[in-house]
mmCIF file of C-alpha atoms in Angstrom:
data_model
loop_
_atom_site.group_PDB
_atom_site.id
_atom_site.type_symbol
_atom_site.label_atom_id
_atom_site.label_comp_id
_atom_site.label_asym_id
_atom_site.label_seq_id
_atom_site.Cartn_x
_atom_site.Cartn_y
_atom_site.Cartn_z
ATOM 1 C CA MET N 1 82.914 80.275 141.717
ATOM 2 C CA ARG N 2 85.379 78.656 139.780
ATOM 3 C CA GLU N 3 83.797 76.766 136.487
ATOM 4 C CA ARG N 4 83.318 72.969 137.115
ATOM 5 C CA ARG N 5 84.417 70.968 133.949
ATOM 6 C CA THR N 6 83.071 67.342 133.006
ATOM 7 C CA ALA N 7 84.922 64.611 131.683
ATOM 8 C CA GLY N 8 84.579 65.676 128.574
ATOM 9 C CA GLY N 9 85.905 69.116 129.009
ATOM 10 C CA GLU N 10 83.556 71.048 128.663
ATOM 11 C CA GLY N 11 81.838 73.893 131.131
ATOM 12 C CA ARG N 12 78.130 74.255 131.609
ATOM 13 C CA GLY N 13 76.039 76.382 129.674
ATOM 14 C CA ARG N 14 78.286 76.242 126.549
ATOM 15 C CA THR N 15 76.982 75.945 123.013
ATOM 16 C CA ARG N 16 77.373 72.222 121.553
ATOM 17 C CA TRP N 17 77.536 73.863 118.451
ATOM 18 C CA GLY N 18 77.935 70.210 116.267
ATOM 19 C CA LEU N 19 74.372 69.765 117.532
ATOM 20 C CA VAL N 20 73.203 72.728 116.617
ATOM 21 C CA ALA N 21 75.255 73.069 112.537
ATOM 22 C CA ALA N 22 73.368 69.890 111.882
ATOM 23 C CA VAL N 23 70.154 70.663 112.830
ATOM 24 C CA LEU N 24 70.494 73.803 110.921
ATOM 25 C CA ALA N 25 72.134 72.175 108.057
ATOM 26 C CA LEU N 26 69.506 69.963 107.183
ATOM 27 C CA PRO N 27 66.641 72.079 105.610
ATOM 28 C CA GLY N 28 69.281 73.239 103.103
ATOM 29 C CA LEU N 29 69.916 69.193 102.532
ATOM 30 C CA LEU N 30 65.824 68.234 102.123
ATOM 31 C CA LEU N 31 65.877 71.330 99.903
ATOM 32 C CA ALA N 32 69.598 70.444 97.591
ATOM 33 C CA TRP N 33 67.833 66.702 97.508
ATOM 34 C CA MET N 34 64.521 67.493 96.464
ATOM 35 C CA VAL N 35 65.943 69.933 93.489
ATOM 36 C CA VAL N 36 67.770 66.916 92.614
ATOM 37 C CA LEU N 37 64.588 64.940 91.991
ATOM 38 C CA VAL N 38 63.038 66.977 90.162
ATOM 39 C CA VAL N 39 66.001 67.651 88.037
ATOM 40 C CA LYS N 40 66.224 63.639 87.881
ATOM 41 C CA SER N 41 62.070 63.709 87.172
ATOM 42 C CA ALA N 42 61.974 66.681 84.649
ATOM 43 C CA LEU N 43 65.524 65.362 82.525
ATOM 44 C CA SER N 44 63.854 62.051 82.407
ATOM 45 C CA ASP N 45 61.507 59.992 80.099
ATOM 46 C CA TYR N 46 59.833 57.727 82.836
ATOM 47 C CA PRO N 47 60.392 60.274 86.180
ATOM 48 C CA LEU N 48 58.422 57.069 88.213
ATOM 49 C CA GLY N 49 60.424 53.831 86.685
ATOM 50 C CA GLY N 50 59.262 51.017 85.085
ATOM 51 C CA ALA N 51 61.338 51.584 81.517
ATOM 52 C CA PRO N 52 61.677 48.806 79.192
ATOM 53 C CA GLU N 53 63.921 46.064 79.794
ATOM 54 C CA LYS N 54 64.222 43.980 77.051
ATOM 55 C CA VAL N 55 63.580 40.286 77.227
ATOM 56 C CA SER N 56 63.339 37.068 75.584
ATOM 57 C CA CYS N 57 60.131 37.100 72.750
ATOM 58 C CA ALA N 58 59.552 33.661 74.231
ATOM 59 C CA GLU N 59 58.571 35.570 77.301
ATOM 60 C CA ALA N 60 56.462 38.579 75.296
ATOM 61 C CA LEU N 61 54.553 36.589 73.278
ATOM 62 C CA SER N 62 53.275 33.811 75.971
ATOM 63 C CA PHE N 63 52.155 36.247 78.259
ATOM 64 C CA GLY N 64 49.571 37.076 75.505
ATOM 65 C CA GLY N 65 48.700 33.482 74.890
ATOM 66 C CA ALA N 66 51.069 33.455 71.613
ATOM 67 C CA ARG N 67 54.886 31.341 70.497
ATOM 68 C CA LEU N 68 56.998 32.909 67.946
ATOM 69 C CA PRO N 69 56.401 31.727 64.768
ATOM 70 C CA THR N 70 58.149 29.105 62.711
ATOM 71 C CA GLY N 71 60.499 31.220 60.622
ATOM 72 C CA ALA N 72 60.403 34.343 62.391
ATOM 73 C CA TYR N 73 63.481 36.744 62.180
ATOM 74 C CA ASP N 74 64.344 40.266 63.643
ATOM 75 C CA THR N 75 63.305 39.818 67.022
ATOM 76 C CA HIS N 76 63.477 42.093 69.276
ATOM 77 C CA CYS N 77 61.504 42.017 72.846
ATOM 78 C CA THR N 78 60.441 44.079 75.965
ATOM 79 C CA VAL N 79 58.426 44.637 78.960
ATOM 80 C CA GLN N 80 57.345 47.885 80.460
ATOM 81 C CA ALA N 81 55.917 47.385 83.850
ATOM 82 C CA TRP N 82 54.454 49.919 86.737
ATOM 83 C CA GLN N 83 51.529 49.837 87.286
ATOM 84 C CA ASP N 84 50.624 48.120 84.455
ATOM 85 C CA THR N 85 52.620 45.292 82.474
ATOM 86 C CA ASP N 86 53.389 46.323 78.925
ATOM 87 C CA TYR N 87 54.967 43.382 76.656
ATOM 88 C CA GLU N 88 56.041 44.456 73.388
ATOM 89 C CA ALA N 89 57.156 42.019 70.473
ATOM 90 C CA GLY N 90 58.081 43.017 66.985
ATOM 91 C CA PHE N 91 59.594 40.510 64.324
ATOM 92 C CA ARG N 92 59.612 39.535 61.194
ATOM 93 C CA MET N 93 58.066 36.944 59.161
ATOM 94 C CA PRO N 94 57.439 35.312 55.955
ATOM 95 C CA ARG N 95 54.088 37.084 54.752
ATOM 96 C CA ALA N 96 52.032 33.188 53.344
ATOM 97 C CA ASP N 97 51.984 32.670 56.939
ATOM 98 C CA VAL N 98 51.085 35.861 58.349
ATOM 99 C CA ARG N 99 47.018 34.673 58.511
ATOM 100 C CA GLY N 100 47.615 31.032 59.278
ATOM 101 C CA TRP N 101 49.721 31.883 62.122
ATOM 102 C CA LEU N 102 46.876 34.651 64.030
ATOM 103 C CA LYS N 103 44.578 31.798 63.368
ATOM 104 C CA ALA N 104 45.931 28.932 64.737
ATOM 105 C CA THR N 105 47.286 30.994 67.846
ATOM 106 C CA TYR N 106 43.623 32.857 68.546
ATOM 107 C CA LEU N 107 41.201 29.805 68.072
ATOM 108 C CA GLN N 108 38.440 31.808 69.350
ATOM 109 C CA GLY N 109 39.364 35.466 68.276
ATOM 110 C CA PRO N 110 38.086 36.967 65.608
ATOM 111 C CA ALA N 111 39.655 36.576 61.582
ATOM 112 C CA PRO N 112 41.957 38.563 61.244
ATOM 113 C CA GLY N 113 40.581 42.135 59.087
ATOM 114 C CA THR N 114 41.861 45.679 58.296
ATOM 115 C CA ASP N 115 39.193 47.412 60.740
ATOM 116 C CA LEU N 116 41.001 49.299 63.987
ATOM 117 C CA CYS N 117 44.452 48.733 62.827
ATOM 118 C CA ASP N 118 47.372 50.994 63.923
ATOM 119 C CA GLU N 119 47.699 53.402 60.975
ATOM 120 C CA GLY N 120 50.118 52.300 58.197
ATOM 121 C CA ALA N 121 49.039 48.488 59.140
ATOM 122 C CA ASP N 122 47.962 46.027 56.522
ATOM 123 C CA LEU N 123 46.452 43.695 58.712
ATOM 124 C CA CYS N 124 45.316 43.404 62.489
ATOM 125 C CA LEU N 125 43.551 41.434 65.349
ATOM 126 C CA ASN N 126 42.653 42.905 68.654
ATOM 127 C CA LEU N 127 41.703 40.951 71.242
ATOM 128 C CA ASN N 128 40.442 43.882 73.350
ATOM 129 C CA SER N 129 37.528 43.538 74.209
ATOM 130 C CA ASP N 130 34.381 41.807 76.225
ATOM 131 C CA ALA N 131 33.335 40.051 72.588
ATOM 132 C CA HIS N 132 37.056 39.390 71.998
ATOM 133 C CA PRO N 133 38.980 38.679 74.971
ATOM 134 C CA PRO N 134 42.485 37.432 74.811
ATOM 135 C CA PRO N 135 42.457 33.327 75.801
ATOM 136 C CA ASP N 136 41.838 31.824 79.051
ATOM 137 C CA GLY N 137 44.851 31.311 81.072
ATOM 138 C CA VAL N 138 46.895 34.523 79.928
ATOM 139 C CA ASP N 139 47.810 36.907 82.002
ATOM 140 C CA ALA N 140 46.974 39.861 79.636
ATOM 141 C CA ASN N 141 44.302 41.995 79.533
ATOM 142 C CA ALA N 142 44.358 43.050 75.948
ATOM 143 C CA VAL N 143 46.242 41.822 72.828
ATOM 144 C CA VAL N 144 46.691 43.362 69.674
ATOM 145 C CA VAL N 145 48.335 42.230 67.043
ATOM 146 C CA ASN N 146 49.424 44.855 63.693
ATOM 147 C CA VAL N 147 50.797 43.426 60.379
ATOM 148 C CA THR N 148 52.336 45.635 58.272
ATOM 149 C CA TYR N 149 53.276 44.051 54.218
ATOM 150 C CA GLU N 150 56.905 45.361 53.886
ATOM 151 C CA SER N 151 57.359 42.654 50.081
ATOM 152 C CA ALA N 152 55.645 40.463 48.602
ATOM 153 C CA GLY N 153 57.368 37.877 50.771
ATOM 154 C CA THR N 154 58.087 39.874 54.412
ATOM 155 C CA ALA N 155 55.329 40.650 56.995
ATOM 156 C CA ARG N 156 56.860 42.633 59.871
ATOM 157 C CA VAL N 157 54.024 42.369 62.830
ATOM 158 C CA SER N 158 54.514 44.494 66.244
ATOM 159 C CA PHE N 159 52.401 41.973 69.374
ATOM 160 C CA SER N 160 51.381 43.948 72.688
ATOM 161 C CA ALA N 161 50.072 42.332 75.454
ATOM 162 C CA PHE N 162 49.313 44.711 78.000
ATOM 163 C CA THR N 163 47.044 44.471 81.715
ATOM 164 C CA VAL N 164 44.809 47.529 81.946
#
């Protein structure tokens, strides 16, 4: 009896090696993909995403209800977002203007002081409790400002506004 040939030229009962090869290669491809993910995760500071990105300081400060003070310079601002959002701003300003800027910015907040400051900070303001929350209408759940006096005329301000 002669074997019937189909239009594709394959005989009946023959194995389709291309399909078998694809099915057999799938576990190997999945394993290679998993290895790449593990290596990328091990080498990254932010394996789940959300690395800091540069933003305008106006955006960073407004998230916490503030504006860049007059005379500020040497500014650097970032946002980091994944599950929570964290805006960071750093700048220098005239030392004599720091307390006035903080009081004018956060009228309902506590007076700037030295309690609960970051190590090395000379002055701070914490708006991160029920007694002292950030101003109404801002997106941040907490605002933390640390000030370090660099010289008789210069202050370095570190501003953080974030959700929790």
